[in-house]
PDB file of C-alpha atoms and ligand atoms in Angstrom:
ATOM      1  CA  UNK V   1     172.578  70.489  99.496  1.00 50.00           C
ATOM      2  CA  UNK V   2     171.658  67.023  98.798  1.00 60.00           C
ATOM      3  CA  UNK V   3     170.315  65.598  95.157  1.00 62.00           C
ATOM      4  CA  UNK V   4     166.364  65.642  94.753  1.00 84.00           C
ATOM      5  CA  UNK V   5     166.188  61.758  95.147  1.00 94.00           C
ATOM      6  CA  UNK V   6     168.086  58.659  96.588  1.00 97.00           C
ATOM      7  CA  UNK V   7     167.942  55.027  96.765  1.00 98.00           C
ATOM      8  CA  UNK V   8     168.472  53.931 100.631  1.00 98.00           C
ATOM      9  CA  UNK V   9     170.412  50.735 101.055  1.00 97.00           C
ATOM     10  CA  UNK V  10     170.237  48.957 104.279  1.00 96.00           C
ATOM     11  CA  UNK V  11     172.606  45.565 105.174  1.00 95.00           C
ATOM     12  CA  UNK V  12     171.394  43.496 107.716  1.00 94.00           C
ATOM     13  CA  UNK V  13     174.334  42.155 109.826  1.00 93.00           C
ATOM     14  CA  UNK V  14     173.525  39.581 112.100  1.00 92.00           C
ATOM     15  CA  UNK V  15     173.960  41.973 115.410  1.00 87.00           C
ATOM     16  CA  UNK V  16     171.394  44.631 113.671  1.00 85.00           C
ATOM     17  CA  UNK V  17     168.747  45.734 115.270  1.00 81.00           C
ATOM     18  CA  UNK V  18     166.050  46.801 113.130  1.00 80.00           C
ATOM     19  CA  UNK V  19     161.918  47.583 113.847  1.00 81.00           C
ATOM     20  CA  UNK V  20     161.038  43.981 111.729  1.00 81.00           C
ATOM     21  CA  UNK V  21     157.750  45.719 110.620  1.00 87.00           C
ATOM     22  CA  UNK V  22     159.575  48.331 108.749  1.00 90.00           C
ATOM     23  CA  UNK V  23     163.384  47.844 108.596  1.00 92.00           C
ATOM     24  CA  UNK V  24     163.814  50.952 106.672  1.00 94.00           C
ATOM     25  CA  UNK V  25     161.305  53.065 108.389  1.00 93.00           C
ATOM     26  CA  UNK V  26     163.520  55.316 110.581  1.00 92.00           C
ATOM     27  CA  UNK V  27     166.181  55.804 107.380  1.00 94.00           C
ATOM     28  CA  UNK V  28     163.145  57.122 105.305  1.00 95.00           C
ATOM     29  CA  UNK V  29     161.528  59.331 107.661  1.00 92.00           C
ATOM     30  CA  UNK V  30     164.734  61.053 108.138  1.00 93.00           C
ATOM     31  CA  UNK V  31     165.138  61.239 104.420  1.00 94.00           C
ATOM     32  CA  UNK V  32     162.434  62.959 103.900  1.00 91.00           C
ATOM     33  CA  UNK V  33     163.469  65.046 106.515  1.00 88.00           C
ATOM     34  CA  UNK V  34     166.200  66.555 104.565  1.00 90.00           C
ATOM     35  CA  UNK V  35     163.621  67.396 101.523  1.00 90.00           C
ATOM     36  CA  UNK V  36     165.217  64.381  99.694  1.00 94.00           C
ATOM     37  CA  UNK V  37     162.651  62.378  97.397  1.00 95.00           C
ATOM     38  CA  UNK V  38     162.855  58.321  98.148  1.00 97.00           C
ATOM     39  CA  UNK V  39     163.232  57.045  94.570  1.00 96.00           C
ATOM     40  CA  UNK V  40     164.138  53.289  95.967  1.00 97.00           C
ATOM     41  CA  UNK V  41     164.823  51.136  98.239  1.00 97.00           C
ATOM     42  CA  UNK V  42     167.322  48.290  98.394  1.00 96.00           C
ATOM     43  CA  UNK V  43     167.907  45.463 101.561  1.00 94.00           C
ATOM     44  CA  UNK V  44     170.577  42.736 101.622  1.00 94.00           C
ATOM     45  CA  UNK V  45     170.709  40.610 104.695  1.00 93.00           C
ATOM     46  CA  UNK V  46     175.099  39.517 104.719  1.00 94.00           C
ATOM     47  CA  UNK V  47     177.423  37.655 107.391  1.00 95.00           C
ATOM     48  CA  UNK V  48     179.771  40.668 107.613  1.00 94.00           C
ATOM     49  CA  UNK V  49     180.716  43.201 104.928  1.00 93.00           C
ATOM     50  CA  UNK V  50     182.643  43.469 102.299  1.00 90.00           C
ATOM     51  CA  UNK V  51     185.998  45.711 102.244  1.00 85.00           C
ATOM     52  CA  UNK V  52     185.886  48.622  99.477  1.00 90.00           C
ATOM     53  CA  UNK V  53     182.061  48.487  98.747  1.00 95.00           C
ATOM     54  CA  UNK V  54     180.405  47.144 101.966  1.00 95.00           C
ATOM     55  CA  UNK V  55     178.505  45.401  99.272  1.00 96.00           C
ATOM     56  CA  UNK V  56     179.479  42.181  97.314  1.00 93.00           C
ATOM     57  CA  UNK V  57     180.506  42.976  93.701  1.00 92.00           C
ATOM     58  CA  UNK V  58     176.711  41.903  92.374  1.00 94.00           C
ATOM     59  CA  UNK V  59     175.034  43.756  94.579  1.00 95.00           C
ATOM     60  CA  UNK V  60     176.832  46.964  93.553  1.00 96.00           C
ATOM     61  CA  UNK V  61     175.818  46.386  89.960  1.00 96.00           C
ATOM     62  CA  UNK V  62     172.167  45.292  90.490  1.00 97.00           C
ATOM     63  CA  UNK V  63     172.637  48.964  92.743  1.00 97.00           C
ATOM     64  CA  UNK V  64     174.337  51.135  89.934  1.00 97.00           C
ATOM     65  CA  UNK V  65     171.024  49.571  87.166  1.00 97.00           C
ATOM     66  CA  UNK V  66     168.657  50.936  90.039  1.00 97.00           C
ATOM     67  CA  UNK V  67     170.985  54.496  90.494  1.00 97.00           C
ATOM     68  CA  UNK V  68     170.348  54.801  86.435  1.00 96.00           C
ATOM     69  CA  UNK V  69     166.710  53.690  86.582  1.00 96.00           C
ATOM     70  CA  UNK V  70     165.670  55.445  88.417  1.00 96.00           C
ATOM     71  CA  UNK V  71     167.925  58.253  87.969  1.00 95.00           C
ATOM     72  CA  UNK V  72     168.866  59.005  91.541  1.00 96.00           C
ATOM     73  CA  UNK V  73     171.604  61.498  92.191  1.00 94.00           C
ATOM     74  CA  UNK V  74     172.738  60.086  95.678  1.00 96.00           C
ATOM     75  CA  UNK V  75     172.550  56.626  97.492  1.00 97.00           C
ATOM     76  CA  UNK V  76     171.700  56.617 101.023  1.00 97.00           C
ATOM     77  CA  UNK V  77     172.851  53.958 103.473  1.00 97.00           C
ATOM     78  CA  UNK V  78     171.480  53.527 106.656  1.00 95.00           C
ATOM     79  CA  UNK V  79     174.833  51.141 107.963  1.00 94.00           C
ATOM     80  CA  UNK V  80     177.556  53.873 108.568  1.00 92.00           C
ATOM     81  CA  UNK V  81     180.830  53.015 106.065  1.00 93.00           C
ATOM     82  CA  UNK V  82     184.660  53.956 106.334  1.00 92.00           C
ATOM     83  CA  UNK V  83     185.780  56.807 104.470  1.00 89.00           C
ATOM     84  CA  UNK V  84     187.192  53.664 101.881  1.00 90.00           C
ATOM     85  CA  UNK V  85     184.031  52.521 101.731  1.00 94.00           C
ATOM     86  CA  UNK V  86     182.581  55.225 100.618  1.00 93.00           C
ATOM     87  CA  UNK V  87     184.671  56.267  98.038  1.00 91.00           C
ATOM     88  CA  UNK V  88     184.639  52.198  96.853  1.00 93.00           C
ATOM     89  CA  UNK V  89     180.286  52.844  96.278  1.00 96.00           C
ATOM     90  CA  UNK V  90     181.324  56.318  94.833  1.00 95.00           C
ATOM     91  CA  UNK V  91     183.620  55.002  92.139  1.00 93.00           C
ATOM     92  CA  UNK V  92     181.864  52.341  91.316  1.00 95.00           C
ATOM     93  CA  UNK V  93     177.727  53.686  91.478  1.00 96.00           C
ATOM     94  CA  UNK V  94     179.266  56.852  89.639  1.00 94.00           C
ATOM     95  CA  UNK V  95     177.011  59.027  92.089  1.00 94.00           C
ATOM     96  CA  UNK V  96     177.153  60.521  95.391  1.00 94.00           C
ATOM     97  CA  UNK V  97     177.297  58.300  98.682  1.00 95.00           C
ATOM     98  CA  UNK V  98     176.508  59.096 102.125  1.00 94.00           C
ATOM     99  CA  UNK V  99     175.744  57.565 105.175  1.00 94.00           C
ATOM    100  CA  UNK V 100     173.298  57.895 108.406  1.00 92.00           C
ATOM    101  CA  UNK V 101     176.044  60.173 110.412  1.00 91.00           C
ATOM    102  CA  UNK V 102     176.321  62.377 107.472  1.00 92.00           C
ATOM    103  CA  UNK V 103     172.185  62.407 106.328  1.00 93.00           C
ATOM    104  CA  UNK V 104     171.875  63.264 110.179  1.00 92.00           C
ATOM    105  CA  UNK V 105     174.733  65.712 110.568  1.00 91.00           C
ATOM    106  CA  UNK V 106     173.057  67.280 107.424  1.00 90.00           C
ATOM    107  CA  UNK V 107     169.051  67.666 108.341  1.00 91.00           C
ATOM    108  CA  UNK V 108     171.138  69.287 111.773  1.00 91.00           C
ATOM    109  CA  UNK V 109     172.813  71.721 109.796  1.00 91.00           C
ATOM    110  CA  UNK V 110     169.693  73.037 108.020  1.00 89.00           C
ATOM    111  CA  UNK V 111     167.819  73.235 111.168  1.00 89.00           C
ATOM    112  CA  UNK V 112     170.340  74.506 113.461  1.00 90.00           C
ATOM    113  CA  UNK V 113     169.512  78.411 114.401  1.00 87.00           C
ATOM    114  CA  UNK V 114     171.348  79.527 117.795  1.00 90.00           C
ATOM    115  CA  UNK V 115     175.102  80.100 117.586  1.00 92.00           C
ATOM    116  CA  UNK V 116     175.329  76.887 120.171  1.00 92.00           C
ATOM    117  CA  UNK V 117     173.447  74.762 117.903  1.00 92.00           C
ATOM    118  CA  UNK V 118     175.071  75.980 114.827  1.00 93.00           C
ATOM    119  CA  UNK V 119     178.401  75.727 116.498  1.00 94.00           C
ATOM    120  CA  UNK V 120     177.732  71.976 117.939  1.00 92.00           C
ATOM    121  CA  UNK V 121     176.964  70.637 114.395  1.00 92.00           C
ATOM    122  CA  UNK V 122     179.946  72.500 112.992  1.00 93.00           C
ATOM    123  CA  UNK V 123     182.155  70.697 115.449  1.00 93.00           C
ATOM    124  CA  UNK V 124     180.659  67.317 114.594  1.00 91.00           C
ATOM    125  CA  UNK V 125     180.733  67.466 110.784  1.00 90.00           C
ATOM    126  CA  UNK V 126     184.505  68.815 110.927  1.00 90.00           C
ATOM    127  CA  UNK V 127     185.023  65.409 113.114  1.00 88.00           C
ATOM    128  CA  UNK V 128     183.369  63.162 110.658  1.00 86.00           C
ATOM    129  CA  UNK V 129     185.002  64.550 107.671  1.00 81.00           C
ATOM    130  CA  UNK V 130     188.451  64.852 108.353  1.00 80.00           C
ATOM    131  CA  UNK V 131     189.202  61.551 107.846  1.00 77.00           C
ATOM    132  CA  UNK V 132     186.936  61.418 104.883  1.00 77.00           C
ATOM    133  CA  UNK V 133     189.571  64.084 103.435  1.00 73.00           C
ATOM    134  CA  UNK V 134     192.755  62.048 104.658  1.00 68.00           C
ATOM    135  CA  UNK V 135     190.877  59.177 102.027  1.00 67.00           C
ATOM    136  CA  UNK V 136     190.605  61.347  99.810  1.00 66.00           C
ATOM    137  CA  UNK V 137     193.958  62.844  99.229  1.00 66.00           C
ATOM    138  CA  UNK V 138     195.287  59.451  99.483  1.00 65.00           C
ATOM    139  CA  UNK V 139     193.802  58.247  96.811  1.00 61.00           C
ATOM    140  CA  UNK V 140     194.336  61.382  94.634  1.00 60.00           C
ATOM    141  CA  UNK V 141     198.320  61.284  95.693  1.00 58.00           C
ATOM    142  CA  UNK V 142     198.026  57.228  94.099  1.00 57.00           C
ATOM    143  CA  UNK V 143     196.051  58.204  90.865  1.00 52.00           C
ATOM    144  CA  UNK V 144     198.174  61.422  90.279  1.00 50.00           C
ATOM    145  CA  UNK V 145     201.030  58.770  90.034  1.00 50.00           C
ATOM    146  CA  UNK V 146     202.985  60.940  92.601  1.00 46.00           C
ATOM    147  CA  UNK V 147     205.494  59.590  95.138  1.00 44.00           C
ATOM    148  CA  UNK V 148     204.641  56.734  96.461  1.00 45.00           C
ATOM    149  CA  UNK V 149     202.949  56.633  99.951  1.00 45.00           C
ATOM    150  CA  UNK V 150     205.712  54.384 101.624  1.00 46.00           C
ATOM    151  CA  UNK V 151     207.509  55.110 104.657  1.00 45.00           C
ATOM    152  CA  UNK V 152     209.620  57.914 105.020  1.00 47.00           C
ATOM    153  CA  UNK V 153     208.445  59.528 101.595  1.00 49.00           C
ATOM    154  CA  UNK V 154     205.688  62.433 101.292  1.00 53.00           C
ATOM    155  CA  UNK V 155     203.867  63.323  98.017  1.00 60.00           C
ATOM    156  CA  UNK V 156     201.786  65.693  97.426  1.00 62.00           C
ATOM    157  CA  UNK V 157     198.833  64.239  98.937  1.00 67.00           C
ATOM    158  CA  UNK V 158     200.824  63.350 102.068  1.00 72.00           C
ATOM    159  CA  UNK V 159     201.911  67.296 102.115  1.00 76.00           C
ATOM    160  CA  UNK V 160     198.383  68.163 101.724  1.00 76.00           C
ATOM    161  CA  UNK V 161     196.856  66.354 104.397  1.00 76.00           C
ATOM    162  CA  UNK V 162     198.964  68.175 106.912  1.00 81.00           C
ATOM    163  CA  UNK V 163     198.079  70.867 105.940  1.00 80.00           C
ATOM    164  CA  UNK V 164     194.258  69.662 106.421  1.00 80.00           C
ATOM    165  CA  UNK V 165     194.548  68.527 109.552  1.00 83.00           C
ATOM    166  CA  UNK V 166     195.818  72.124 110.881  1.00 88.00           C
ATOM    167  CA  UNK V 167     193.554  74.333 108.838  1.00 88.00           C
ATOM    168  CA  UNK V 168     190.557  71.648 110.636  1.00 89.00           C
ATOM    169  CA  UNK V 169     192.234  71.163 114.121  1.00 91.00           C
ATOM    170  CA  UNK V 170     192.597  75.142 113.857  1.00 94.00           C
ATOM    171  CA  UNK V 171     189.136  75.700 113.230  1.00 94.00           C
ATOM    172  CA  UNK V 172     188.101  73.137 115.806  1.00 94.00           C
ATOM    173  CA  UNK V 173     190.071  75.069 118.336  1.00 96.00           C
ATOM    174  CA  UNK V 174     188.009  78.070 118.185  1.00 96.00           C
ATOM    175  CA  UNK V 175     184.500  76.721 117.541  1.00 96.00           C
ATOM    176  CA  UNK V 176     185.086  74.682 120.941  1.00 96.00           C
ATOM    177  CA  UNK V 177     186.619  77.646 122.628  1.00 96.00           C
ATOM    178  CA  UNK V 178     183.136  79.694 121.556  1.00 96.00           C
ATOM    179  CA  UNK V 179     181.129  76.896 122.388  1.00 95.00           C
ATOM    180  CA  UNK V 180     182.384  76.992 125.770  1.00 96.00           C
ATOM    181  CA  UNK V 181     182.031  80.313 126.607  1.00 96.00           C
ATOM    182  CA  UNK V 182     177.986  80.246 125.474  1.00 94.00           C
ATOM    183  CA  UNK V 183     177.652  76.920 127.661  1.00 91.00           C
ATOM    184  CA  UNK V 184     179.542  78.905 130.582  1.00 93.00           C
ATOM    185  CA  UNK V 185     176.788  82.097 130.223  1.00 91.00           C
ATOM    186  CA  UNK V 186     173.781  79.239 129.973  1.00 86.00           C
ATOM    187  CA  UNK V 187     174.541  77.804 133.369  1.00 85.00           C
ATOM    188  CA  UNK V 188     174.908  80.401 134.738  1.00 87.00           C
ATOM    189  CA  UNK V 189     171.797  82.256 133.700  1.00 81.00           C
ATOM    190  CA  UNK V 190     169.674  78.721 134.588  1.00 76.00           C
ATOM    191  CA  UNK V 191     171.816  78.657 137.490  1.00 78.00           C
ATOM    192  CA  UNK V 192     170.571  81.867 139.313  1.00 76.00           C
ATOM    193  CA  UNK V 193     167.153  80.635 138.492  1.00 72.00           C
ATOM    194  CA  UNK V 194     166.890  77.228 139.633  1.00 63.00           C
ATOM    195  CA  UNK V 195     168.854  77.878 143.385  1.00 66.00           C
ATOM    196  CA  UNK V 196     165.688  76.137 145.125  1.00 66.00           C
ATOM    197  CA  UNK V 197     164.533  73.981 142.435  1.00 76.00           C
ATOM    198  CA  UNK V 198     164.558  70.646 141.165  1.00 85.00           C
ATOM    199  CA  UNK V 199     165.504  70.275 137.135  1.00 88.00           C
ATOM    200  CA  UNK V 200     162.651  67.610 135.599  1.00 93.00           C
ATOM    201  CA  UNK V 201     164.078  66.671 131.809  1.00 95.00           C
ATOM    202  CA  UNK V 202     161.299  65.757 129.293  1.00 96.00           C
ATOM    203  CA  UNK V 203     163.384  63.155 127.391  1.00 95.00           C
ATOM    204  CA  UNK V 204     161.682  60.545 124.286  1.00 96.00           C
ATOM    205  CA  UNK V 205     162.080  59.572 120.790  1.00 95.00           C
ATOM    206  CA  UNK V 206     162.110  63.070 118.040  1.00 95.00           C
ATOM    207  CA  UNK V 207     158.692  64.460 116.887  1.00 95.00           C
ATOM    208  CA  UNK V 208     157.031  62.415 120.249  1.00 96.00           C
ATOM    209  CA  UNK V 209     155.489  65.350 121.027  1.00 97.00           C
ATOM    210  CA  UNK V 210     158.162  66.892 123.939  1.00 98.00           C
ATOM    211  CA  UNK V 211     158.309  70.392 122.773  1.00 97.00           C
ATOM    212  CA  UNK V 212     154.536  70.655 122.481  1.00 98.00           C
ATOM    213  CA  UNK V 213     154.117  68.884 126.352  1.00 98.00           C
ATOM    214  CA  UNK V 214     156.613  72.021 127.639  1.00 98.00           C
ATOM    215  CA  UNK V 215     155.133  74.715 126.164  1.00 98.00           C
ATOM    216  CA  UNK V 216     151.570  73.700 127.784  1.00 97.00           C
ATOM    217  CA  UNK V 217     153.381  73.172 131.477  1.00 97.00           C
ATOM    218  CA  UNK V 218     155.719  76.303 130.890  1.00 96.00           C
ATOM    219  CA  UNK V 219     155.506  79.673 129.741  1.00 95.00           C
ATOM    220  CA  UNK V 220     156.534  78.041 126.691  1.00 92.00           C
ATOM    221  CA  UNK V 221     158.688  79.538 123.753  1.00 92.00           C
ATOM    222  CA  UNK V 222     160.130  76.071 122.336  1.00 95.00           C
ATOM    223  CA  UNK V 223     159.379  75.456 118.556  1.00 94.00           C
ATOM    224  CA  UNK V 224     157.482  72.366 118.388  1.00 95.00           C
ATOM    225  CA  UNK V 225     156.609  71.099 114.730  1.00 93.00           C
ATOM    226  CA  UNK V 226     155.813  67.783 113.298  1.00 92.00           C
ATOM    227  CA  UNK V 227     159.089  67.292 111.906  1.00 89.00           C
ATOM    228  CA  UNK V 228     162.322  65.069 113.183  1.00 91.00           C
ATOM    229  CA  UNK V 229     164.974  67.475 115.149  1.00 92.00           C
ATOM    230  CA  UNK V 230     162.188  70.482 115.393  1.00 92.00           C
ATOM    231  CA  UNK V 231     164.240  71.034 118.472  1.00 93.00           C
ATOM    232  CA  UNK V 232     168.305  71.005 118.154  1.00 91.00           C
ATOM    233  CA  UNK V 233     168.910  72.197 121.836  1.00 87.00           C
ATOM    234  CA  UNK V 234     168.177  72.070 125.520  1.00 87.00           C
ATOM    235  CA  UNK V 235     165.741  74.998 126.774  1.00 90.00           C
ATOM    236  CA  UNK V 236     164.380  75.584 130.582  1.00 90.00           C
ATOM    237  CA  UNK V 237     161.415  77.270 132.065  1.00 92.00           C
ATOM    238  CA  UNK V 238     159.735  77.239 135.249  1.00 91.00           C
ATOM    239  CA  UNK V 239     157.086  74.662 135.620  1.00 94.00           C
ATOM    240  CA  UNK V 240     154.341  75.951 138.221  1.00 93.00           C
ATOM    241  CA  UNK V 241     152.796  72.867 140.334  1.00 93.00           C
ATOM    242  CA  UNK V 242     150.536  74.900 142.275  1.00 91.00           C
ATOM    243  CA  UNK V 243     150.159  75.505 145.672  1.00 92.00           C
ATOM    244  CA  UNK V 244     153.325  77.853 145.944  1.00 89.00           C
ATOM    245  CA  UNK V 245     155.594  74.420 144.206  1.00 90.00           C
ATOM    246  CA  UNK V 246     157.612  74.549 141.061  1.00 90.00           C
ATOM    247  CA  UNK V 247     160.529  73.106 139.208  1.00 91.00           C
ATOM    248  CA  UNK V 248     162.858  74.111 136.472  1.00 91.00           C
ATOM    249  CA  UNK V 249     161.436  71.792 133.007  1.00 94.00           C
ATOM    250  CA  UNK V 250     163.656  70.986 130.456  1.00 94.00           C
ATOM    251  CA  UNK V 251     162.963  70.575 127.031  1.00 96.00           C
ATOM    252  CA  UNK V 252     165.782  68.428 125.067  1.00 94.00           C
ATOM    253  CA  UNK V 253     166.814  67.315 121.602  1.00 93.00           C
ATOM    254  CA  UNK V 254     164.671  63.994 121.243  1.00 93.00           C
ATOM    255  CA  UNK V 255     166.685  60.848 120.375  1.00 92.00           C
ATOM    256  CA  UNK V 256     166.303  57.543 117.408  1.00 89.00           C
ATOM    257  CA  UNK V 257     167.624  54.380 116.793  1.00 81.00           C
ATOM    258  CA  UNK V 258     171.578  53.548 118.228  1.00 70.00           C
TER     259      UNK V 258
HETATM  260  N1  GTP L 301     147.928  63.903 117.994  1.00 89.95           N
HETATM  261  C1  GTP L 301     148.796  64.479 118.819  1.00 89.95           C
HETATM  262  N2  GTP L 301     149.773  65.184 118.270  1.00 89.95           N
HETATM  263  C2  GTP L 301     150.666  65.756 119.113  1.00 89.95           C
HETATM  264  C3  GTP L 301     150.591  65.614 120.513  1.00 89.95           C
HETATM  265  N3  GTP L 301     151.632  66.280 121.069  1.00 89.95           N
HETATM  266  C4  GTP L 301     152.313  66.806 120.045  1.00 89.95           C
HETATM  267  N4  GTP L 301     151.743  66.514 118.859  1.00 89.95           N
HETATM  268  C5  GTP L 301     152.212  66.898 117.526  1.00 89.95           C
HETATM  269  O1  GTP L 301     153.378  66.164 117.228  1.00 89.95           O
HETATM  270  C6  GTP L 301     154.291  66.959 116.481  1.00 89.95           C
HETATM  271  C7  GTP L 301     155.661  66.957 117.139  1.00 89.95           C
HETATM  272  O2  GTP L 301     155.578  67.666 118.364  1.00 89.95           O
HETATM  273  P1  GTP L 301     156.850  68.305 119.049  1.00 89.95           P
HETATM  274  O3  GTP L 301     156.377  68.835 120.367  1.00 89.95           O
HETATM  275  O4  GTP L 301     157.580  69.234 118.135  1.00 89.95           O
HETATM  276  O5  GTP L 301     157.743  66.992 119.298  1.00 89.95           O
HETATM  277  P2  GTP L 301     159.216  66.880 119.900  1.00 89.95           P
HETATM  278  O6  GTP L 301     159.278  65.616 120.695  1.00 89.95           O
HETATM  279  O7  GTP L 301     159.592  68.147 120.618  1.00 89.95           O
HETATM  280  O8  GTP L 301     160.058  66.698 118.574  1.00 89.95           O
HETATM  281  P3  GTP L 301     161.587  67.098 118.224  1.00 89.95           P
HETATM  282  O9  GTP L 301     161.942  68.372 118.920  1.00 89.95           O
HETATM  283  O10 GTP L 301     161.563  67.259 116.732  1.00 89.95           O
HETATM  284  O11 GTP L 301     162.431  65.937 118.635  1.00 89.95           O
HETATM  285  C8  GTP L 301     153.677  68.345 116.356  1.00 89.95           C
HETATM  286  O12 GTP L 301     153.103  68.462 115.078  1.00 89.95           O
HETATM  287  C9  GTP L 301     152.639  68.355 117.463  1.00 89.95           C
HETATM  288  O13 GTP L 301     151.567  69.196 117.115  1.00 89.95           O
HETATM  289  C10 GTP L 301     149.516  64.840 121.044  1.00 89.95           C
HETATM  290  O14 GTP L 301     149.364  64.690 122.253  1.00 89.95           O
HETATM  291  N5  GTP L 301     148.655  64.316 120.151  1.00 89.95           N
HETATM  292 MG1   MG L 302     161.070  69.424 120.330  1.00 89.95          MG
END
């Protein structure tokens, strides 16, 4: 889904929090990830960013020479940007723009298998791009020099994004309602197996190594690979502790930075 190779941008704000040994570390790892190529790289340390680009106007253009350089087909930032924001870089890189939430929403997608995982992504990417689309038509209702976007009047656009938002708050109606009914059958197929146990979670940091720990304390059955989000959902099996002693083990999606 995404282009072959990216340049990843990273702003340091002064409240960031970045590993100082390799700022852009975590951004690239998940890059990879997604089968995207890492074509460049690109830091800017700033006080606070800039409205419609994030970036200041020169630091767009020294960006858009790298884009064409190198001939990336999508810039990666690991800050997360407002639906204006995006469409700003868009506009003015000429190429495809996406942030973390998005690169992460998308490696989820791709690796998602069970209806509850595949539902739970669903749910989240609907959420993150609905306002995305609400930018977008607004902009498209300005360019297509319909009626203006003042009070009390409605373009085309304006008509438009109403009908978005139903067609998305539709669909996010029954993904949730299906999403609750699988989480209802879970607990209570765990349920009637844990009545005199304790629950022990194995929580860490992605590709640590959790799925790999519960399948040699368990009977197993997670998919452990050396990969980030190998695992995209909860899974629990007894955990013998000898001498006539067990508890229920749970493996769980691991976590990163924020
Ligand atoms: N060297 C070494 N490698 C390990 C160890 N435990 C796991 N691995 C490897 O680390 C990789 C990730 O293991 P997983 O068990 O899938 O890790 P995870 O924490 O479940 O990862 P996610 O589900 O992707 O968040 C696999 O390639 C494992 O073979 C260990 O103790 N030593
Ligand atoms: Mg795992």
């Amino acid at each position: 889904m995404l282009s072959e190779s990216a340049v990843l941008v990273q702003v340091h704000l002064p409240d960031s929090d970045f590993d100082h040994h390799d700022p852009l570390g975590e951004l690239r790892a998940l890059v990879e990830s997604a089968g995207v190529k890492v074509a460049g790289e690109l830091e800017q340390n700033m006080k606070q960013p800039r409205g419609a680009t994030y970036l200041g106007k020169g630091k767009v253009e020294e960006l858009g020479f790298m884009v064409k350089q190198l001939k990336a087909g999508v810039v990666i930032f690991d800050n997360d940007l407002s639906p204006s924001q995006l469409k700003g870089l868009e506009e003015a890189l000429g190429c495809k723009v996406i942030d973390r939430s998005e690169l992460i929403l998308d490696i989820f997608a791709n690796r998602a298998t069970t209806r509850q995982a595949q539902l739970q992504v669903e749910i989240a990417q609907l959420q993150y791009t609905a306002p995305r689309l609400r930018a977008m038509w607004q902009h498209l209702g300005q360019v297509t020099g319909g009626a203006p976007m003042g009070v009390g009047t409605r373009g085309p656009g304006e008509q438009q994004i109403e009908i978005d938002r139903r067609i998305v708050k539709e669909r996010l109606d029954r993904l949730r309602g299906e999403l609750v009914e699988i989480a209802g059958r879970k607990e209570r197929e765990v349920a009637s197996r844990r009545e005199s146990h304790f629950t022990v979670g194995l929580v860490g940091y992605t590709n640590s190594g959790k799925s790999t720990l519960f399948n040699a304390l368990t009977r197993g059955g997670a998919f452990a690979n050396d990969q980030l989000f190998a695992t995209l959902g909860t899974r629990v099996e007894e955990w013998n502790l000898g001498g006539g002693n067990a508890c229920m083990l749970s493996d769980t999606v691991g976590f990163i930075r924020d």
